[in-house]
Coordinates of C-alpha atoms and ligand atoms in Angstrom, one line a residue:
M1 CA 72.1 -15.4 -36.3
K2 CA 71.4 -16.9 -32.8
K3 CA 74.2 -16.2 -30.3
T4 CA 75.9 -19.3 -29.1
N5 CA 77.6 -19.9 -25.8
S6 CA 79.8 -22.8 -27.0
K7 CA 83.1 -20.8 -26.7
I8 CA 82.5 -19.6 -23.2
K9 CA 84.6 -21.3 -20.5
A10 CA 83.9 -21.3 -16.8
I11 CA 85.4 -22.9 -13.7
G12 CA 83.0 -24.9 -11.6
M13 CA 83.9 -25.6 -8.0
I14 CA 83.1 -29.3 -7.3
S15 CA 83.1 -30.2 -3.7
G16 CA 81.6 -33.7 -4.0
G17 CA 78.2 -32.5 -2.7
L18 CA 74.9 -32.3 -4.5
D19 CA 74.7 -28.5 -5.0
S20 CA 78.0 -28.1 -6.7
A21 CA 77.1 -31.1 -9.0
L22 CA 73.8 -29.5 -9.9
V23 CA 75.3 -26.2 -10.9
V24 CA 77.8 -28.0 -13.1
K25 CA 74.9 -29.7 -14.9
I26 CA 73.0 -26.4 -15.1
I27 CA 75.9 -24.3 -16.5
K28 CA 77.0 -27.1 -18.9
D29 CA 73.4 -27.3 -20.2
L30 CA 73.6 -23.6 -21.1
G31 CA 76.4 -24.5 -23.5
V32 CA 79.3 -23.4 -21.4
E33 CA 82.5 -25.3 -21.4
V34 CA 83.0 -26.2 -17.8
F35 CA 86.3 -27.0 -16.0
G36 CA 85.9 -28.5 -12.6
L37 CA 88.0 -27.6 -9.7
H38 CA 88.3 -29.4 -6.4
F39 CA 90.3 -28.7 -3.3
T40 CA 91.6 -31.4 -1.1
L41 CA 92.1 -30.5 2.6
P42 CA 95.5 -31.6 4.0
W43 CA 94.0 -34.3 6.2
N44 CA 92.0 -35.7 3.3
V45 CA 95.1 -36.4 1.2
G46 CA 95.0 -40.0 0.0
K47 CA 91.2 -40.3 0.2
H48 CA 89.4 -40.8 -3.1
P49 CA 87.5 -37.5 -3.7
K50 CA 83.8 -37.9 -4.5
A51 CA 84.3 -34.9 -6.8
T52 CA 86.2 -37.1 -9.2
D53 CA 83.2 -39.4 -9.6
I54 CA 80.9 -36.5 -10.1
A55 CA 83.1 -34.8 -12.7
D56 CA 83.3 -38.1 -14.5
Q57 CA 79.5 -38.6 -14.4
L58 CA 78.9 -35.0 -15.7
G59 CA 81.7 -35.3 -18.3
V60 CA 83.9 -32.4 -17.2
P61 CA 87.6 -32.3 -16.6
L62 CA 88.6 -31.9 -13.0
K63 CA 91.7 -30.2 -11.6
I64 CA 92.5 -31.1 -8.0
I65 CA 94.4 -28.7 -5.8
F66 CA 96.0 -30.0 -2.6
L67 CA 95.8 -27.4 0.2
E68 CA 99.0 -27.2 2.1
E69 CA 101.1 -24.8 4.2
S70 CA 99.5 -21.6 3.0
F71 CA 96.0 -23.0 3.8
L72 CA 97.2 -23.9 7.3
K73 CA 98.6 -20.5 7.8
M74 CA 95.2 -19.0 6.8
I75 CA 93.4 -21.2 9.4
Q76 CA 95.5 -19.8 12.1
S77 CA 94.4 -16.2 11.7
P78 CA 91.3 -15.9 9.5
K79 CA 90.3 -12.3 8.8
H80 CA 86.6 -13.2 9.3
G81 CA 86.9 -15.5 12.3
Y82 CA 85.6 -19.0 13.0
G83 CA 82.3 -20.7 13.0
S84 CA 81.1 -22.8 15.9
A85 CA 84.3 -25.0 15.7
F86 CA 87.7 -24.2 14.2
N87 CA 86.1 -23.6 10.8
P88 CA 87.1 -20.3 9.1
C89 CA 84.4 -20.8 6.4
V90 CA 84.4 -17.3 4.9
D91 CA 88.2 -17.1 4.6
C92 CA 88.3 -20.7 3.4
R93 CA 85.9 -20.0 0.6
A94 CA 87.8 -16.8 -0.3
F95 CA 91.1 -18.6 -0.2
N96 CA 89.9 -21.3 -2.6
L97 CA 88.1 -18.9 -4.9
A98 CA 91.2 -16.8 -5.2
A99 CA 93.0 -19.9 -6.5
A100 CA 90.0 -20.5 -8.8
K101 CA 90.4 -17.0 -10.2
K102 CA 94.0 -17.7 -11.0
Y103 CA 92.9 -20.9 -12.9
M104 CA 90.1 -18.9 -14.6
E105 CA 92.7 -16.4 -15.9
E106 CA 95.1 -19.1 -16.9
I107 CA 92.7 -20.9 -19.2
G108 CA 90.8 -17.8 -20.4
A109 CA 87.6 -18.6 -18.7
E110 CA 85.0 -15.9 -18.1
F111 CA 83.7 -16.7 -14.6
V112 CA 83.7 -19.0 -11.7
F113 CA 80.6 -20.6 -10.3
T114 CA 79.7 -22.4 -7.1
G115 CA 76.8 -24.4 -5.7
E116 CA 76.2 -21.9 -2.8
V117 CA 72.7 -21.2 -1.8
L118 CA 71.8 -18.0 -0.1
G119 CA 71.0 -18.5 3.6
Q120 CA 71.8 -22.2 3.5
R121 CA 74.7 -22.0 6.0
P122 CA 74.9 -19.6 8.8
M123 CA 78.5 -18.5 8.5
S124 CA 79.5 -18.6 4.8
Q125 CA 76.3 -18.3 2.8
M126 CA 74.5 -15.3 4.2
K127 CA 74.3 -12.3 1.7
N128 CA 77.0 -10.4 3.6
S129 CA 79.4 -13.4 3.6
L130 CA 78.8 -14.1 0.0
R131 CA 79.9 -10.5 -0.7
K132 CA 83.0 -10.8 1.5
V133 CA 84.0 -13.9 -0.3
E134 CA 83.5 -12.3 -3.7
N135 CA 85.6 -9.2 -2.6
D136 CA 88.4 -11.1 -0.9
S137 CA 88.8 -13.6 -3.7
G138 CA 89.1 -10.8 -6.3
L139 CA 86.2 -12.3 -8.3
V140 CA 83.9 -9.3 -8.1
G141 CA 81.3 -9.6 -10.9
R142 CA 82.8 -12.9 -12.0
L143 CA 81.4 -15.2 -9.3
L144 CA 78.1 -16.8 -10.2
R145 CA 75.9 -18.7 -7.8
P146 CA 73.4 -20.2 -10.2
L147 CA 71.1 -21.7 -7.5
S148 CA 70.5 -18.3 -6.0
A149 CA 71.5 -16.0 -8.8
K150 CA 68.0 -14.3 -9.2
L151 CA 68.3 -13.1 -5.6
L152 CA 71.8 -11.7 -6.1
E153 CA 73.2 -8.8 -8.2
P154 CA 73.6 -9.9 -11.8
T155 CA 77.2 -10.9 -12.6
I156 CA 79.2 -9.7 -15.6
P157 CA 78.4 -12.7 -17.8
E158 CA 74.7 -12.2 -17.0
Q159 CA 75.0 -8.5 -17.8
E160 CA 76.8 -9.2 -21.0
G161 CA 74.1 -11.7 -22.0
K162 CA 76.5 -14.6 -22.1
I163 CA 74.5 -16.4 -19.4
D164 CA 70.7 -16.2 -19.5
R165 CA 69.7 -15.1 -16.0
N166 CA 66.2 -16.5 -16.7
K167 CA 67.6 -20.0 -16.7
L168 CA 69.1 -19.5 -13.2
F169 CA 67.3 -20.0 -9.9
S170 CA 66.2 -18.3 -6.7
F171 CA 66.7 -20.9 -4.0
S172 CA 67.3 -19.7 -0.5
G173 CA 67.3 -21.1 3.0
R174 CA 68.1 -24.6 4.4
S175 CA 65.4 -26.7 2.8
R176 CA 66.9 -29.4 0.6
S177 CA 63.9 -31.2 -0.9
E178 CA 63.7 -29.3 -4.2
L179 CA 67.4 -29.5 -4.7
Q180 CA 67.3 -33.3 -4.0
Q181 CA 64.4 -33.6 -6.5
M182 CA 66.5 -31.8 -9.1
G183 CA 69.4 -34.1 -8.3
R184 CA 67.1 -37.1 -9.0
D185 CA 65.9 -35.5 -12.2
Y186 CA 69.5 -35.2 -13.3
S187 CA 70.4 -38.7 -12.0
I188 CA 72.8 -37.2 -9.5
V189 CA 72.2 -39.4 -6.5
D190 CA 75.6 -40.3 -5.2
Y191 CA 77.2 -37.4 -3.4
I192 CA 78.5 -36.3 0.0
P193 CA 75.7 -35.3 2.3
P194 CA 75.5 -31.6 3.2
G195 CA 77.8 -30.6 6.0
G196 CA 79.5 -34.0 5.9
G197 CA 83.2 -34.2 5.5
C198 CA 84.9 -31.1 6.8
L199 CA 86.9 -31.9 9.9
L200 CA 87.3 -28.3 10.7
T201 CA 83.7 -28.3 11.9
D202 CA 84.5 -31.0 14.4
K203 CA 85.4 -29.6 17.7
N204 CA 87.7 -32.4 18.7
F205 CA 89.6 -32.2 15.5
G206 CA 89.8 -28.5 15.9
N207 CA 91.3 -28.8 19.4
R208 CA 94.0 -31.1 18.0
L209 CA 94.8 -28.8 15.2
R210 CA 95.0 -25.8 17.6
D211 CA 97.3 -27.8 19.8
S212 CA 99.6 -28.5 16.8
F213 CA 99.7 -24.9 15.9
Q214 CA 100.4 -23.9 19.5
H215 CA 103.2 -26.4 20.0
G216 CA 104.5 -26.6 16.5
Y217 CA 104.4 -29.4 14.0
R218 CA 107.2 -30.7 11.8
D219 CA 105.4 -31.3 8.5
L220 CA 102.1 -32.1 6.9
N221 CA 102.4 -35.7 8.2
D222 CA 101.8 -34.4 11.7
I223 CA 98.7 -32.7 10.5
I224 CA 97.4 -35.7 8.5
S225 CA 97.9 -37.9 11.6
L226 CA 95.4 -35.8 13.5
R227 CA 92.7 -37.8 11.7
W228 CA 93.3 -40.9 13.6
G229 CA 93.4 -42.0 17.3
K230 CA 93.2 -40.2 20.6
H231 CA 95.8 -37.5 21.2
F232 CA 97.5 -36.5 24.4
R233 CA 99.7 -33.5 25.1
L234 CA 102.1 -35.0 27.7
S235 CA 104.2 -31.8 28.0
P236 CA 105.0 -28.8 25.7
K237 CA 107.6 -31.0 23.9
F238 CA 105.8 -34.4 23.8
K239 CA 102.6 -35.8 22.5
A240 CA 101.2 -39.3 22.3
I241 CA 98.8 -40.7 19.8
V242 CA 96.7 -43.7 20.7
G243 CA 95.3 -45.9 17.9
R244 CA 91.7 -47.0 18.7
N245 CA 91.6 -50.0 16.4
D246 CA 93.8 -52.0 14.0
Y247 CA 93.2 -49.6 11.1
E248 CA 94.3 -46.6 13.2
N249 CA 97.2 -48.5 14.7
R250 CA 98.5 -49.1 11.2
K251 CA 97.8 -45.6 10.0
I252 CA 99.6 -43.8 12.9
I253 CA 102.7 -46.0 12.4
E254 CA 102.6 -45.3 8.7
H255 CA 102.6 -41.6 9.4
A256 CA 105.1 -41.6 12.2
H257 CA 108.4 -39.9 11.9
N258 CA 111.5 -42.1 11.9
D259 CA 112.6 -40.7 15.3
D260 CA 109.1 -41.2 16.9
F261 CA 108.8 -44.1 19.4
I262 CA 106.2 -46.8 19.1
F263 CA 104.8 -48.5 22.2
I264 CA 102.7 -51.7 22.3
L265 CA 101.9 -54.4 24.9
A266 CA 104.6 -57.1 25.1
D267 CA 104.0 -60.8 24.6
E268 CA 101.7 -60.2 21.6
N269 CA 98.8 -59.2 23.9
P270 CA 96.2 -57.2 22.0
G271 CA 96.1 -53.5 22.8
P272 CA 96.6 -50.1 21.2
T273 CA 99.6 -48.9 19.4
I274 CA 101.0 -45.6 20.7
I275 CA 103.2 -43.1 19.0
L276 CA 105.3 -40.9 21.2
R277 CA 106.4 -37.8 19.4
G278 CA 109.1 -35.4 20.5
E279 CA 112.9 -35.4 20.7
N280 CA 114.7 -37.6 23.4
P281 CA 111.9 -38.4 25.7
D282 CA 113.0 -38.8 29.3
D283 CA 112.0 -41.7 31.6
K284 CA 108.9 -40.0 33.0
T285 CA 107.5 -39.3 29.5
R286 CA 108.2 -42.9 28.4
V287 CA 106.4 -44.3 31.4
M288 CA 103.4 -42.0 30.6
A289 CA 103.3 -43.4 27.1
A290 CA 103.5 -47.0 28.5
L291 CA 100.7 -46.2 30.9
L292 CA 98.6 -45.1 28.0
V293 CA 99.1 -48.4 26.3
K294 CA 97.8 -50.2 29.4
K295 CA 95.0 -47.7 30.0
Y296 CA 93.5 -48.4 26.6
S297 CA 93.9 -52.2 26.7
K298 CA 92.0 -54.7 28.7
F299 CA 95.1 -55.3 30.8
R300 CA 94.9 -52.0 32.6
N301 CA 95.0 -53.5 36.0
N302 CA 97.6 -56.2 35.4
E303 CA 101.3 -56.2 35.7
T304 CA 101.7 -56.2 32.0
K305 CA 104.9 -55.3 30.2
V306 CA 105.1 -52.7 27.5
I307 CA 107.7 -52.7 24.8
F308 CA 108.8 -49.8 22.7
W309 CA 111.3 -48.9 20.0
Q310 CA 112.2 -46.1 17.7
K311 CA 110.5 -46.4 14.4
K312 CA 113.9 -46.3 12.5
D313 CA 115.3 -49.0 14.7
P314 CA 112.6 -51.7 15.1
Q315 CA 115.1 -54.4 16.2
N316 CA 116.2 -52.5 19.3
T317 CA 113.2 -52.9 21.6
Q318 CA 113.1 -51.8 25.3
V319 CA 110.8 -53.0 28.0
L320 CA 108.9 -51.1 30.7
L321 CA 106.7 -52.6 33.5
P322 CA 104.5 -49.6 34.5
K323 CA 102.4 -49.9 37.6
P324 CA 98.6 -50.0 37.2
I325 CA 97.4 -46.7 36.0
A326 CA 96.4 -43.5 37.5
E327 CA 93.5 -42.9 35.2
K328 CA 92.6 -39.4 36.3
S329 CA 96.0 -37.8 35.7
L330 CA 96.3 -39.3 32.3
A331 CA 92.9 -38.2 31.2
S332 CA 93.8 -34.6 32.0
F333 CA 96.4 -34.7 29.1
K334 CA 93.8 -35.5 26.5
I335 CA 93.6 -32.9 23.7
Ligands
SF4_401 S1 83.1 -26.3 6.0 FE1 85.3 -26.6 6.0 S2 85.9 -26.7 3.8 FE2 83.8 -25.8 3.9 S3 84.1 -23.6 3.9 FE3 84.0 -24.2 6.1 S4 86.2 -24.6 6.6 FE4 86.1 -24.6 4.4

């Protein structure tokens, strides 16, 4: 009797990009019962993950894991170092795949698979890095990369004949055209573009995150707030966040702590909202925050009043009338 794969379960890592969607389709078409797994980075909490739409389209259940403190800890001292920004890609992959291994064992799945393509990314997808990820995650022999499988050592499910290696691929390098064509063939056209989406690869965001690690942060809200606005380290104890538009102004207030101070221009003049974070700011620090409000408004050279209040006490506003700004000195505080 012909051997059937219908009872085999596997965990498919779904990022929201094309490659991970393709491999879900490929492995599902081999008769494997696929369970999708997606990781949400701390600063992406609250955003609708594209992975959800892809899992729906491909008809697989999706488990979402929110990365929190342990992930932040890993970022601060990655065993394999960083890429060109603050992106510890090898450790990040291994961290997430270790969680996937746990899920695999919980539900009795046989392997985990990813959409990685050999040589597609300089840091995390070279042969050496793929091996490190496999070792560090504890998934030796149970981590299948269907798009490049024919260029890699056969995994246990391939050796056992549970996955037909002939039905897998030998993609390598950075070219995307064949993968995109495969996506169109499978009607997978709505996905996150390659390399789009991870703020750890953004140098500015990385600087802000480093600054939070150096000076301490209170909770995940502080980390989530790094997504919006311009950030200034006024002194080791105090930082200011400047909203760059209405949306950011609303978001930074929403994520402010109750004891943070909020600064805006007085008399309903349009301008940025500023959050001043840190305990008991002295007069000098308050004036600096007020100057930032002016600097990023169109009233920078006017004698314009700035009001501020503590978030938990919005009725109790205070007024400052800072002198026209000393731009250079403020710019030096930018993170
Ligand atoms: S790009 Fe970002 S999410 Fe992707 S592996 Fe690197 S650090 Fe992790």
